[in-house]
Amino acid sequence: MNNNIKHHFATGIAFLFLIMWYYALHSVGFFDYVGSLMPESYHGSGLMLGIGLGMTPAFFIWSRFNRWAEKKLNIKGKYYEDGFYKKDDPK
């Protein structure tokens, strides 16, 4: 099987992981709990805060998995954040 197809398959698995993480947090009531900590007029903001807080670890795991899969499959490319955070200091 072609490495690109393997990479697409691995990315699909990682995306399914993100979906499952979201539904796991939703099923245990994490989003409702964070929303209930806010005043009633800010419930929507609390929901968005809960989604952001709850999904942050999942996106970190997702990014590490994608980097691992690309290294394992010898996929070459340039990451935006690598160029952004790269130190061009001549010292």
mmCIF file of C-alpha atoms in Angstrom:
data_model
loop_
_atom_site.group_PDB
_atom_site.id
_atom_site.type_symbol
_atom_site.label_atom_id
_atom_site.label_comp_id
_atom_site.label_asym_id
_atom_site.label_seq_id
_atom_site.Cartn_x
_atom_site.Cartn_y
_atom_site.Cartn_z
ATOM 1 C CA MET A 1 0.000 0.000 0.000
ATOM 2 C CA ASN A 2 1.205 3.501 -0.851
ATOM 3 C CA ASN A 3 2.540 5.606 2.058
ATOM 4 C CA ASN A 4 0.159 8.442 1.174
ATOM 5 C CA ILE A 5 -2.814 6.121 1.502
ATOM 6 C CA LYS A 6 -1.466 4.846 4.821
ATOM 7 C CA HIS A 7 -1.079 8.436 5.960
ATOM 8 C CA HIS A 8 -4.669 9.264 4.976
ATOM 9 C CA PHE A 9 -5.852 6.173 6.843
ATOM 10 C CA ALA A 10 -3.874 7.176 9.970
ATOM 11 C CA THR A 11 -5.263 10.717 9.785
ATOM 12 C CA GLY A 12 -8.783 9.295 9.515
ATOM 13 C CA ILE A 13 -8.212 7.160 12.598
ATOM 14 C CA ALA A 14 -6.938 10.220 14.457
ATOM 15 C CA PHE A 15 -10.013 12.182 13.392
ATOM 16 C CA LEU A 16 -12.267 9.387 14.652
ATOM 17 C CA PHE A 17 -10.386 9.641 17.953
ATOM 18 C CA LEU A 18 -11.287 13.356 18.132
ATOM 19 C CA ILE A 19 -14.946 12.578 17.491
ATOM 20 C CA MET A 20 -14.986 9.853 20.136
ATOM 21 C CA TRP A 21 -13.259 12.178 22.660
ATOM 22 C CA TYR A 22 -15.919 14.838 22.053
ATOM 23 C CA TYR A 23 -18.783 12.400 22.496
ATOM 24 C CA ALA A 24 -17.176 10.941 25.630
ATOM 25 C CA LEU A 25 -17.001 14.411 27.194
ATOM 26 C CA HIS A 26 -20.546 15.117 26.056
ATOM 27 C CA SER A 27 -21.876 11.851 27.490
ATOM 28 C CA VAL A 28 -20.351 12.436 30.944
ATOM 29 C CA GLY A 29 -21.817 15.960 30.996
ATOM 30 C CA PHE A 30 -18.556 17.888 31.031
ATOM 31 C CA PHE A 31 -19.832 20.630 28.715
ATOM 32 C CA ASP A 32 -23.045 21.077 30.711
ATOM 33 C CA TYR A 33 -21.041 21.234 33.933
ATOM 34 C CA VAL A 34 -18.759 24.007 32.670
ATOM 35 C CA GLY A 35 -21.765 25.842 31.259
ATOM 36 C CA SER A 36 -23.554 25.604 34.608
ATOM 37 C CA LEU A 37 -20.635 27.345 36.327
ATOM 38 C CA MET A 38 -21.444 30.509 34.362
ATOM 39 C CA PRO A 39 -24.366 32.847 34.955
ATOM 40 C CA GLU A 40 -27.467 31.967 32.915
ATOM 41 C CA SER A 41 -26.887 34.818 30.466
ATOM 42 C CA TYR A 42 -23.382 33.466 29.720
ATOM 43 C CA HIS A 43 -24.285 29.790 29.332
ATOM 44 C CA GLY A 44 -23.253 29.768 25.657
ATOM 45 C CA SER A 45 -19.870 31.213 26.555
ATOM 46 C CA GLY A 46 -19.482 28.557 29.219
ATOM 47 C CA LEU A 47 -20.296 25.875 26.658
ATOM 48 C CA MET A 48 -17.624 27.190 24.287
ATOM 49 C CA LEU A 49 -15.149 27.398 27.159
ATOM 50 C CA GLY A 50 -15.964 23.794 28.077
ATOM 51 C CA ILE A 51 -15.436 22.637 24.504
ATOM 52 C CA GLY A 52 -12.118 24.476 24.343
ATOM 53 C CA LEU A 53 -10.898 23.112 27.663
ATOM 54 C CA GLY A 54 -12.132 19.592 27.014
ATOM 55 C CA MET A 55 -10.802 19.258 23.490
ATOM 56 C CA THR A 56 -7.356 20.756 24.104
ATOM 57 C CA PRO A 57 -5.806 17.488 25.360
ATOM 58 C CA ALA A 58 -7.388 15.593 22.456
ATOM 59 C CA PHE A 59 -5.913 17.951 19.870
ATOM 60 C CA PHE A 60 -2.504 17.654 21.525
ATOM 61 C CA ILE A 61 -2.689 13.845 21.357
ATOM 62 C CA TRP A 62 -3.936 14.107 17.761
ATOM 63 C CA SER A 63 -0.997 16.291 16.723
ATOM 64 C CA ARG A 64 1.553 14.010 18.389
ATOM 65 C CA PHE A 65 -0.018 10.957 16.712
ATOM 66 C CA ASN A 66 0.079 12.647 13.304
ATOM 67 C CA ARG A 67 3.732 13.599 13.764
ATOM 68 C CA TRP A 68 4.549 10.021 14.822
ATOM 69 C CA ALA A 69 2.673 8.545 11.835
ATOM 70 C CA GLU A 70 4.409 10.896 9.406
ATOM 71 C CA LYS A 71 7.803 10.035 10.853
ATOM 72 C CA LYS A 72 7.048 6.306 10.729
ATOM 73 C CA LEU A 73 5.819 6.520 7.118
ATOM 74 C CA ASN A 74 8.668 8.828 6.113
ATOM 75 C CA ILE A 75 6.278 11.580 4.969
ATOM 76 C CA LYS A 76 8.182 14.786 4.274
ATOM 77 C CA GLY A 77 6.736 18.253 4.517
ATOM 78 C CA LYS A 78 6.893 21.619 6.165
ATOM 79 C CA TYR A 79 4.813 22.515 9.194
ATOM 80 C CA TYR A 80 3.563 26.055 9.590
ATOM 81 C CA GLU A 81 4.454 26.160 13.278
ATOM 82 C CA ASP A 82 8.020 24.998 12.599
ATOM 83 C CA GLY A 83 8.689 28.056 10.472
ATOM 84 C CA PHE A 84 6.835 30.349 12.835
ATOM 85 C CA TYR A 85 8.701 29.310 15.981
ATOM 86 C CA LYS A 86 12.061 28.708 14.345
ATOM 87 C CA LYS A 87 14.835 30.823 15.816
ATOM 88 C CA ASP A 88 16.715 32.689 13.102
ATOM 89 C CA ASP A 89 19.046 34.320 15.593
ATOM 90 C CA PRO A 90 22.620 34.187 14.189
ATOM 91 C CA LYS A 91 24.134 34.037 17.698
#
